[in-house]
PDB file of C-alpha atoms in Angstrom:
ATOM      1  CA  UNK A 235       0.000   0.000   0.000  1.00 79.00           C
ATOM      2  CA  UNK A 236       1.370   3.410  -0.983  1.00 88.00           C
ATOM      3  CA  UNK A 237       2.343   5.948   1.648  1.00 95.00           C
ATOM      4  CA  UNK A 238       2.317   9.706   1.175  1.00 97.00           C
ATOM      5  CA  UNK A 239       3.479  12.696   3.189  1.00 98.00           C
ATOM      6  CA  UNK A 240       0.928  15.519   3.296  1.00 98.00           C
ATOM      7  CA  UNK A 241       2.375  18.962   4.063  1.00 98.00           C
ATOM      8  CA  UNK A 242       0.095  21.915   4.792  1.00 98.00           C
ATOM      9  CA  UNK A 243       1.149  25.507   5.433  1.00 98.00           C
ATOM     10  CA  UNK A 244      -1.742  27.933   5.841  1.00 98.00           C
ATOM     11  CA  UNK A 245      -3.372  30.658   7.898  1.00 97.00           C
ATOM     12  CA  UNK A 246      -4.613  29.281  11.199  1.00 97.00           C
ATOM     13  CA  UNK A 247      -8.367  28.853  11.697  1.00 96.00           C
ATOM     14  CA  UNK A 248     -10.729  26.849  13.868  1.00 95.00           C
ATOM     15  CA  UNK A 249     -11.528  23.333  12.730  1.00 95.00           C
ATOM     16  CA  UNK A 250      -8.546  22.855  10.410  1.00 97.00           C
ATOM     17  CA  UNK A 251      -7.515  19.469  11.789  1.00 97.00           C
ATOM     18  CA  UNK A 252     -11.134  18.290  11.792  1.00 97.00           C
ATOM     19  CA  UNK A 253     -11.733  19.388   8.196  1.00 97.00           C
ATOM     20  CA  UNK A 254      -8.476  17.889   6.937  1.00 98.00           C
ATOM     21  CA  UNK A 255      -9.136  14.601   8.741  1.00 97.00           C
ATOM     22  CA  UNK A 256     -12.670  14.492   7.347  1.00 97.00           C
ATOM     23  CA  UNK A 257     -11.350  14.789   3.780  1.00 98.00           C
ATOM     24  CA  UNK A 258      -8.803  12.039   4.395  1.00 98.00           C
ATOM     25  CA  UNK A 259     -11.462   9.775   5.910  1.00 97.00           C
ATOM     26  CA  UNK A 260     -13.826  10.425   2.991  1.00 97.00           C
ATOM     27  CA  UNK A 261     -11.050   9.330   0.623  1.00 96.00           C
ATOM     28  CA  UNK A 262     -10.590   6.094   2.613  1.00 96.00           C
ATOM     29  CA  UNK A 263      -7.081   7.095   3.684  1.00 97.00           C
ATOM     30  CA  UNK A 264      -5.447   6.136   6.966  1.00 97.00           C
ATOM     31  CA  UNK A 265      -3.476   8.614   9.094  1.00 97.00           C
ATOM     32  CA  UNK A 266      -0.358   6.810  10.310  1.00 97.00           C
ATOM     33  CA  UNK A 267       1.454   9.777  11.834  1.00 97.00           C
ATOM     34  CA  UNK A 268       0.610  13.415  12.394  1.00 97.00           C
ATOM     35  CA  UNK A 269       2.313  16.561  13.715  1.00 98.00           C
ATOM     36  CA  UNK A 270       1.040  20.138  13.901  1.00 97.00           C
ATOM     37  CA  UNK A 271       2.296  23.545  14.956  1.00 98.00           C
ATOM     38  CA  UNK A 272       0.724  27.007  15.162  1.00 98.00           C
ATOM     39  CA  UNK A 273       2.910  30.114  15.158  1.00 97.00           C
ATOM     40  CA  UNK A 274       0.839  32.498  17.246  1.00 95.00           C
ATOM     41  CA  UNK A 275       2.891  35.536  16.182  1.00 95.00           C
ATOM     42  CA  UNK A 276       2.058  35.124  12.490  1.00 96.00           C
ATOM     43  CA  UNK A 277      -1.145  33.059  12.852  1.00 97.00           C
ATOM     44  CA  UNK A 278       0.328  30.344  10.655  1.00 97.00           C
ATOM     45  CA  UNK A 279      -0.611  26.661  10.832  1.00 98.00           C
ATOM     46  CA  UNK A 280       1.743  23.854   9.823  1.00 98.00           C
ATOM     47  CA  UNK A 281       0.852  20.183   9.526  1.00 98.00           C
ATOM     48  CA  UNK A 282       2.780  17.086   8.423  1.00 98.00           C
ATOM     49  CA  UNK A 283       0.786  13.891   8.039  1.00 98.00           C
ATOM     50  CA  UNK A 284       1.804  10.443   6.833  1.00 98.00           C
ATOM     51  CA  UNK A 285      -1.129   8.755   5.124  1.00 98.00           C
ATOM     52  CA  UNK A 286      -1.599   5.394   3.464  1.00 97.00           C
ATOM     53  CA  UNK A 287      -4.107   4.046   0.979  1.00 95.00           C
ATOM     54  CA  UNK A 288      -5.024   4.397  -2.657  1.00 94.00           C
ATOM     55  CA  UNK A 289      -4.492   8.107  -3.275  1.00 93.00           C
ATOM     56  CA  UNK A 290      -6.103   9.980  -6.140  1.00 93.00           C
ATOM     57  CA  UNK A 291      -3.791  12.987  -5.959  1.00 94.00           C
ATOM     58  CA  UNK A 292      -5.819  15.469  -8.007  1.00 95.00           C
ATOM     59  CA  UNK A 293      -9.062  14.717  -6.192  1.00 96.00           C
ATOM     60  CA  UNK A 294      -7.454  14.836  -2.765  1.00 97.00           C
ATOM     61  CA  UNK A 295      -5.704  18.167  -3.396  1.00 97.00           C
ATOM     62  CA  UNK A 296      -8.910  19.657  -4.812  1.00 97.00           C
ATOM     63  CA  UNK A 297     -10.968  18.622  -1.778  1.00 97.00           C
ATOM     64  CA  UNK A 298      -8.332  19.845   0.663  1.00 98.00           C
ATOM     65  CA  UNK A 299      -8.209  23.227  -1.051  1.00 97.00           C
ATOM     66  CA  UNK A 300     -11.977  23.499  -0.652  1.00 97.00           C
ATOM     67  CA  UNK A 301     -11.806  23.183   3.157  1.00 97.00           C
ATOM     68  CA  UNK A 302      -8.629  25.216   3.771  1.00 97.00           C
ATOM     69  CA  UNK A 303      -8.200  29.019   3.885  1.00 96.00           C
ATOM     70  CA  UNK A 304      -7.329  30.767   0.608  1.00 94.00           C
ATOM     71  CA  UNK A 305      -3.665  30.611  -0.491  1.00 92.00           C
ATOM     72  CA  UNK A 306      -2.960  27.499   1.561  1.00 97.00           C
ATOM     73  CA  UNK A 307       0.192  25.690   0.462  1.00 97.00           C
ATOM     74  CA  UNK A 308      -0.406  21.961   0.110  1.00 98.00           C
ATOM     75  CA  UNK A 309       2.169  19.371  -0.911  1.00 97.00           C
ATOM     76  CA  UNK A 310       1.551  15.666  -1.312  1.00 97.00           C
ATOM     77  CA  UNK A 311       4.767  13.696  -1.713  1.00 96.00           C
ATOM     78  CA  UNK A 312       4.998   9.979  -2.208  1.00 95.00           C
ATOM     79  CA  UNK A 313       7.107   8.412   0.546  1.00 94.00           C
ATOM     80  CA  UNK A 314      10.010   7.329  -1.641  1.00 95.00           C
ATOM     81  CA  UNK A 315      13.720   8.005  -1.938  1.00 96.00           C
ATOM     82  CA  UNK A 316      14.673  11.467  -3.169  1.00 98.00           C
ATOM     83  CA  UNK A 317      17.121  11.997  -6.020  1.00 98.00           C
ATOM     84  CA  UNK A 318      20.184  13.881  -4.774  1.00 98.00           C
ATOM     85  CA  UNK A 319      23.299  15.473  -6.259  1.00 98.00           C
ATOM     86  CA  UNK A 320      26.271  16.324  -4.030  1.00 98.00           C
ATOM     87  CA  UNK A 321      28.692  19.168  -4.770  1.00 98.00           C
ATOM     88  CA  UNK A 322      32.205  19.018  -3.310  1.00 98.00           C
ATOM     89  CA  UNK A 323      35.679  20.511  -3.620  1.00 97.00           C
ATOM     90  CA  UNK A 324      38.585  18.800  -1.808  1.00 97.00           C
ATOM     91  CA  UNK A 325      37.601  18.063   1.792  1.00 95.00           C
ATOM     92  CA  UNK A 326      36.704  14.446   2.510  1.00 97.00           C
ATOM     93  CA  UNK A 327      35.107  14.427   5.962  1.00 96.00           C
ATOM     94  CA  UNK A 328      31.545  15.501   5.157  1.00 97.00           C
ATOM     95  CA  UNK A 329      31.344  13.754   1.799  1.00 98.00           C
ATOM     96  CA  UNK A 330      32.862  10.515   3.118  1.00 97.00           C
ATOM     97  CA  UNK A 331      30.416  10.444   6.025  1.00 97.00           C
ATOM     98  CA  UNK A 332      27.426  10.903   3.709  1.00 98.00           C
ATOM     99  CA  UNK A 333      28.625   8.189   1.334  1.00 98.00           C
ATOM    100  CA  UNK A 334      29.110   5.692   4.163  1.00 98.00           C
ATOM    101  CA  UNK A 335      25.658   6.440   5.581  1.00 97.00           C
ATOM    102  CA  UNK A 336      24.230   6.083   2.067  1.00 97.00           C
ATOM    103  CA  UNK A 337      25.827   2.696   1.424  1.00 96.00           C
ATOM    104  CA  UNK A 338      24.721   1.524   4.880  1.00 96.00           C
ATOM    105  CA  UNK A 339      21.121   2.381   3.984  1.00 95.00           C
ATOM    106  CA  UNK A 340      20.764   5.120   6.594  1.00 95.00           C
ATOM    107  CA  UNK A 341      19.675   7.784   4.107  1.00 95.00           C
ATOM    108  CA  UNK A 342      16.348   7.711   2.300  1.00 93.00           C
ATOM    109  CA  UNK A 343      18.092   9.008  -0.805  1.00 97.00           C
ATOM    110  CA  UNK A 344      19.292   8.023  -4.245  1.00 98.00           C
ATOM    111  CA  UNK A 345      22.609   9.814  -4.744  1.00 98.00           C
ATOM    112  CA  UNK A 346      22.797  10.294  -8.498  1.00 98.00           C
ATOM    113  CA  UNK A 347      26.217  11.943  -8.726  1.00 98.00           C
ATOM    114  CA  UNK A 348      28.968  13.893  -7.034  1.00 98.00           C
ATOM    115  CA  UNK A 349      30.124  16.977  -8.935  1.00 98.00           C
ATOM    116  CA  UNK A 350      33.302  18.787  -7.877  1.00 98.00           C
ATOM    117  CA  UNK A 351      35.542  21.588  -9.065  1.00 97.00           C
ATOM    118  CA  UNK A 352      38.701  19.551  -8.347  1.00 98.00           C
ATOM    119  CA  UNK A 353      39.720  15.955  -9.116  1.00 98.00           C
ATOM    120  CA  UNK A 354      40.869  15.153  -5.569  1.00 98.00           C
ATOM    121  CA  UNK A 355      37.768  13.219  -4.523  1.00 98.00           C
ATOM    122  CA  UNK A 356      37.288  11.057  -7.609  1.00 98.00           C
ATOM    123  CA  UNK A 357      38.867   7.885  -6.149  1.00 98.00           C
ATOM    124  CA  UNK A 358      36.826   8.202  -2.942  1.00 98.00           C
ATOM    125  CA  UNK A 359      33.513   8.634  -4.767  1.00 98.00           C
ATOM    126  CA  UNK A 360      34.084   5.937  -7.355  1.00 97.00           C
ATOM    127  CA  UNK A 361      34.800   3.370  -4.601  1.00 97.00           C
ATOM    128  CA  UNK A 362      31.097   3.714  -3.761  1.00 97.00           C
ATOM    129  CA  UNK A 363      30.010   3.190  -7.373  1.00 97.00           C
ATOM    130  CA  UNK A 364      28.649   6.735  -7.700  1.00 98.00           C
ATOM    131  CA  UNK A 365      29.293   8.810 -10.849  1.00 98.00           C
ATOM    132  CA  UNK A 366      31.864  11.585 -10.326  1.00 98.00           C
ATOM    133  CA  UNK A 367      32.237  14.625 -12.547  1.00 98.00           C
ATOM    134  CA  UNK A 368      34.905  17.297 -12.248  1.00 98.00           C
ATOM    135  CA  UNK A 369      34.151  20.712 -13.700  1.00 98.00           C
ATOM    136  CA  UNK A 370      37.249  22.783 -13.067  1.00 97.00           C
ATOM    137  CA  UNK A 371      36.858  26.514 -12.522  1.00 95.00           C
ATOM    138  CA  UNK A 372      40.474  27.131 -13.484  1.00 94.00           C
ATOM    139  CA  UNK A 373      40.728  30.192 -15.722  1.00 93.00           C
ATOM    140  CA  UNK A 374      36.946  30.554 -15.958  1.00 92.00           C
ATOM    141  CA  UNK A 375      34.584  33.375 -15.142  1.00 93.00           C
ATOM    142  CA  UNK A 376      32.328  32.493 -12.200  1.00 91.00           C
ATOM    143  CA  UNK A 377      29.170  32.732 -14.342  1.00 93.00           C
ATOM    144  CA  UNK A 378      30.618  30.486 -17.055  1.00 95.00           C
ATOM    145  CA  UNK A 379      31.603  27.857 -14.513  1.00 97.00           C
ATOM    146  CA  UNK A 380      28.189  28.009 -12.854  1.00 96.00           C
ATOM    147  CA  UNK A 381      26.444  27.580 -16.193  1.00 96.00           C
ATOM    148  CA  UNK A 382      28.378  24.340 -16.694  1.00 97.00           C
ATOM    149  CA  UNK A 383      27.548  23.219 -13.159  1.00 98.00           C
ATOM    150  CA  UNK A 384      23.841  23.953 -13.638  1.00 98.00           C
ATOM    151  CA  UNK A 385      23.825  22.073 -16.950  1.00 98.00           C
ATOM    152  CA  UNK A 386      25.452  19.020 -15.353  1.00 98.00           C
ATOM    153  CA  UNK A 387      23.169  19.084 -12.292  1.00 98.00           C
ATOM    154  CA  UNK A 388      20.051  19.334 -14.449  1.00 98.00           C
ATOM    155  CA  UNK A 389      20.948  16.049 -16.167  1.00 98.00           C
ATOM    156  CA  UNK A 390      20.007  14.289 -12.921  1.00 98.00           C
ATOM    157  CA  UNK A 391      16.878  16.345 -12.093  1.00 97.00           C
ATOM    158  CA  UNK A 392      17.656  16.252  -8.348  1.00 98.00           C
ATOM    159  CA  UNK A 393      15.119  17.020  -5.666  1.00 98.00           C
ATOM    160  CA  UNK A 394      17.942  18.071  -3.325  1.00 98.00           C
ATOM    161  CA  UNK A 395      21.476  19.389  -3.768  1.00 98.00           C
ATOM    162  CA  UNK A 396      23.939  18.997  -0.890  1.00 98.00           C
ATOM    163  CA  UNK A 397      27.045  21.167  -0.594  1.00 98.00           C
ATOM    164  CA  UNK A 398      29.570  18.846   1.058  1.00 97.00           C
ATOM    165  CA  UNK A 399      32.142  21.602   1.715  1.00 95.00           C
ATOM    166  CA  UNK A 400      31.778  22.959  -1.809  1.00 96.00           C
ATOM    167  CA  UNK A 401      34.072  25.946  -1.445  1.00 91.00           C
ATOM    168  CA  UNK A 402      32.652  28.357  -3.990  1.00 92.00           C
ATOM    169  CA  UNK A 403      30.186  31.187  -3.443  1.00 90.00           C
ATOM    170  CA  UNK A 404      27.002  30.604  -5.425  1.00 93.00           C
ATOM    171  CA  UNK A 405      25.444  33.416  -7.445  1.00 92.00           C
ATOM    172  CA  UNK A 406      21.790  34.417  -7.358  1.00 93.00           C
ATOM    173  CA  UNK A 407      21.372  32.738 -10.751  1.00 94.00           C
ATOM    174  CA  UNK A 408      22.393  29.370  -9.327  1.00 95.00           C
ATOM    175  CA  UNK A 409      20.217  29.775  -6.240  1.00 95.00           C
ATOM    176  CA  UNK A 410      17.288  30.853  -8.423  1.00 95.00           C
ATOM    177  CA  UNK A 411      17.587  27.675 -10.481  1.00 96.00           C
ATOM    178  CA  UNK A 412      17.201  25.491  -7.375  1.00 97.00           C
ATOM    179  CA  UNK A 413      14.972  27.312  -4.855  1.00 94.00           C
ATOM    180  CA  UNK A 414      14.685  25.582  -1.465  1.00 94.00           C
ATOM    181  CA  UNK A 415      16.703  22.672  -2.833  1.00 97.00           C
ATOM    182  CA  UNK A 416      20.271  23.455  -1.750  1.00 98.00           C
ATOM    183  CA  UNK A 417      21.630  22.423   1.673  1.00 98.00           C
ATOM    184  CA  UNK A 418      24.894  23.816   3.032  1.00 97.00           C
ATOM    185  CA  UNK A 419      27.030  23.343   6.143  1.00 94.00           C
ATOM    186  CA  UNK A 420      29.475  25.747   7.752  1.00 88.00           C
ATOM    187  CA  UNK A 421      31.284  26.150  11.046  1.00 85.00           C
ATOM    188  CA  UNK A 422      29.619  28.533  13.471  1.00 78.00           C
ATOM    189  CA  UNK A 423      32.607  30.855  13.908  1.00 72.00           C
ATOM    190  CA  UNK A 424      31.157  33.188  11.285  1.00 61.00           C
ATOM    191  CA  UNK A 425      31.277  36.158  11.190  1.00 62.00           C
ATOM    192  CA  UNK A 426      33.849  36.458  14.016  1.00 73.00           C
ATOM    193  CA  UNK A 427      36.614  34.411  12.398  1.00 77.00           C
ATOM    194  CA  UNK A 428      36.741  34.791   8.632  1.00 74.00           C
ATOM    195  CA  UNK A 429      39.473  33.403   6.416  1.00 70.00           C
ATOM    196  CA  UNK A 430      41.431  30.315   5.494  1.00 71.00           C
ATOM    197  CA  UNK A 431      42.029  29.007   9.017  1.00 82.00           C
ATOM    198  CA  UNK A 432      39.205  29.989  11.393  1.00 86.00           C
ATOM    199  CA  UNK A 433      40.212  27.277  13.881  1.00 87.00           C
ATOM    200  CA  UNK A 434      43.639  28.843  14.343  1.00 88.00           C
ATOM    201  CA  UNK A 435      41.989  32.200  14.968  1.00 88.00           C
ATOM    202  CA  UNK A 436      39.528  30.608  17.391  1.00 87.00           C
ATOM    203  CA  UNK A 437      42.363  28.890  19.242  1.00 90.00           C
ATOM    204  CA  UNK A 438      44.177  32.195  19.651  1.00 90.00           C
ATOM    205  CA  UNK A 439      41.022  33.701  21.149  1.00 90.00           C
ATOM    206  CA  UNK A 440      40.533  30.772  23.527  1.00 92.00           C
ATOM    207  CA  UNK A 441      37.021  29.801  22.398  1.00 91.00           C
ATOM    208  CA  UNK A 442      35.226  27.214  24.521  1.00 94.00           C
ATOM    209  CA  UNK A 443      32.499  26.109  22.095  1.00 93.00           C
ATOM    210  CA  UNK A 444      32.774  24.885  18.502  1.00 92.00           C
ATOM    211  CA  UNK A 445      29.623  24.520  16.446  1.00 92.00           C
ATOM    212  CA  UNK A 446      28.197  23.910  13.002  1.00 94.00           C
ATOM    213  CA  UNK A 447      25.109  25.144  11.175  1.00 95.00           C
ATOM    214  CA  UNK A 448      23.240  23.444   8.326  1.00 97.00           C
ATOM    215  CA  UNK A 449      20.929  25.707   6.358  1.00 97.00           C
ATOM    216  CA  UNK A 450      19.171  26.324   3.080  1.00 97.00           C
ATOM    217  CA  UNK A 451      21.201  28.300   0.574  1.00 96.00           C
ATOM    218  CA  UNK A 452      19.770  31.699  -0.331  1.00 93.00           C
ATOM    219  CA  UNK A 453      21.163  34.854  -1.910  1.00 90.00           C
ATOM    220  CA  UNK A 454      22.294  35.969   1.556  1.00 84.00           C
ATOM    221  CA  UNK A 455      25.613  34.205   2.081  1.00 76.00           C
ATOM    222  CA  UNK A 456      25.414  31.696   4.965  1.00 78.00           C
ATOM    223  CA  UNK A 457      22.213  33.342   6.215  1.00 86.00           C
ATOM    224  CA  UNK A 458      19.531  31.035   4.811  1.00 94.00           C
ATOM    225  CA  UNK A 459      16.899  29.368   7.025  1.00 96.00           C
ATOM    226  CA  UNK A 460      18.627  27.169   9.604  1.00 96.00           C
ATOM    227  CA  UNK A 461      17.706  23.487   9.640  1.00 98.00           C
ATOM    228  CA  UNK A 462      20.076  21.976  12.197  1.00 97.00           C
ATOM    229  CA  UNK A 463      22.813  23.095  14.607  1.00 96.00           C
ATOM    230  CA  UNK A 464      25.010  21.555  17.266  1.00 96.00           C
ATOM    231  CA  UNK A 465      28.041  22.376  19.413  1.00 95.00           C
ATOM    232  CA  UNK A 466      30.908  20.632  21.177  1.00 94.00           C
ATOM    233  CA  UNK A 467      32.849  22.023  24.113  1.00 95.00           C
ATOM    234  CA  UNK A 468      36.608  22.509  23.987  1.00 94.00           C
ATOM    235  CA  UNK A 469      39.148  23.834  26.487  1.00 95.00           C
ATOM    236  CA  UNK A 470      42.684  25.181  26.863  1.00 94.00           C
ATOM    237  CA  UNK A 471      44.218  21.757  26.248  1.00 96.00           C
ATOM    238  CA  UNK A 472      43.032  21.690  22.627  1.00 95.00           C
ATOM    239  CA  UNK A 473      45.474  22.676  19.919  1.00 95.00           C
ATOM    240  CA  UNK A 474      43.996  24.394  16.879  1.00 93.00           C
ATOM    241  CA  UNK A 475      44.378  21.070  15.058  1.00 94.00           C
ATOM    242  CA  UNK A 476      42.319  19.380  17.798  1.00 94.00           C
ATOM    243  CA  UNK A 477      39.695  22.112  17.423  1.00 92.00           C
ATOM    244  CA  UNK A 478      39.557  21.552  13.684  1.00 91.00           C
ATOM    245  CA  UNK A 479      39.081  17.819  14.220  1.00 94.00           C
ATOM    246  CA  UNK A 480      36.248  18.477  16.699  1.00 94.00           C
ATOM    247  CA  UNK A 481      34.724  20.965  14.275  1.00 93.00           C
ATOM    248  CA  UNK A 482      34.797  18.506  11.402  1.00 93.00           C
ATOM    249  CA  UNK A 483      33.100  15.873  13.533  1.00 95.00           C
ATOM    250  CA  UNK A 484      30.237  18.187  14.457  1.00 96.00           C
ATOM    251  CA  UNK A 485      29.915  19.324  10.824  1.00 96.00           C
ATOM    252  CA  UNK A 486      29.391  15.711   9.733  1.00 96.00           C
ATOM    253  CA  UNK A 487      26.693  15.109  12.324  1.00 96.00           C
ATOM    254  CA  UNK A 488      24.837  18.363  11.729  1.00 97.00           C
ATOM    255  CA  UNK A 489      24.792  18.005   7.946  1.00 97.00           C
ATOM    256  CA  UNK A 490      23.642  14.400   8.168  1.00 97.00           C
ATOM    257  CA  UNK A 491      20.827  15.352  10.564  1.00 97.00           C
ATOM    258  CA  UNK A 492      19.657  18.228   8.374  1.00 98.00           C
ATOM    259  CA  UNK A 493      19.849  16.065   5.258  1.00 98.00           C
ATOM    260  CA  UNK A 494      17.691  13.390   6.867  1.00 98.00           C
ATOM    261  CA  UNK A 495      15.090  15.984   7.902  1.00 98.00           C
ATOM    262  CA  UNK A 496      14.836  17.156   4.292  1.00 98.00           C
ATOM    263  CA  UNK A 497      14.672  13.608   2.950  1.00 98.00           C
ATOM    264  CA  UNK A 498      11.786  12.916   5.345  1.00 97.00           C
ATOM    265  CA  UNK A 499       9.906  16.096   4.327  1.00 98.00           C
ATOM    266  CA  UNK A 500       9.992  17.430   7.880  1.00 98.00           C
ATOM    267  CA  UNK A 501      11.114  20.984   7.097  1.00 98.00           C
ATOM    268  CA  UNK A 502       8.830  23.949   6.444  1.00 98.00           C
ATOM    269  CA  UNK A 503      10.367  27.312   5.489  1.00 97.00           C
ATOM    270  CA  UNK A 504       8.734  30.081   7.507  1.00 96.00           C
ATOM    271  CA  UNK A 505      10.183  33.463   6.613  1.00 93.00           C
ATOM    272  CA  UNK A 506      13.910  33.199   7.265  1.00 93.00           C
ATOM    273  CA  UNK A 507      13.566  30.331   9.700  1.00 95.00           C
ATOM    274  CA  UNK A 508      12.247  26.789   9.636  1.00 98.00           C
ATOM    275  CA  UNK A 509       9.559  24.751  11.343  1.00 98.00           C
ATOM    276  CA  UNK A 510      10.556  21.109  11.854  1.00 98.00           C
ATOM    277  CA  UNK A 511       7.693  18.612  12.271  1.00 98.00           C
TER     278      UNK A 511
END
């Protein structure tokens, strides 16, 4: 029996859960799991429901629209693996962690390809039987390189794009081609420690907490809606190399957690923040 994930984002009103449930019952669909949230400041209602049964998508969406407030956003996604493309540069820690989780069956994803701007990671990726493409940016204008990247990505028609330490700033054109589809990870020293070695700077300042942030990519650099964060504590005994190792570990965990939330359709974008159900 097919399973679907129903996502509703709308203005809050009395009787929403009752009306939605009534439509599902009338269509002989079973609710297997349900989560709701109301943001009282904006009067917005969010609902994520896993349903099972024989779904007639057009009929169900039509009937839901009839009982929901105007301009309600409704998504009905079949509970299947999502097609994913990963972008990378040279660093192995995040990419390697994702590939291991993927091969172990932890991720509800179908990784179609890894695309990088350097050749360094080819051997690693190909050990997992995943196509690897290098599109070098050497001697190229940023826009020209991005056009080639977009063309290659579009061959796979991904539902999600993961930046596994892809070390190039994306233009608004790239972001506009893949709205709410690009996931990024960065250390949480920004904007205090900017540059090639933030961990060395952090060590010199004697920081006590190292963190990582996973977020959607928008036109505002590293300021998109946050999906997942975490921290680890460090102390005076840590060298900057130890701090970097701790930072890389937390980056792996945070990106993996955020990725899984997106694969499971648990993330709603609400302004410049997220609601996780």
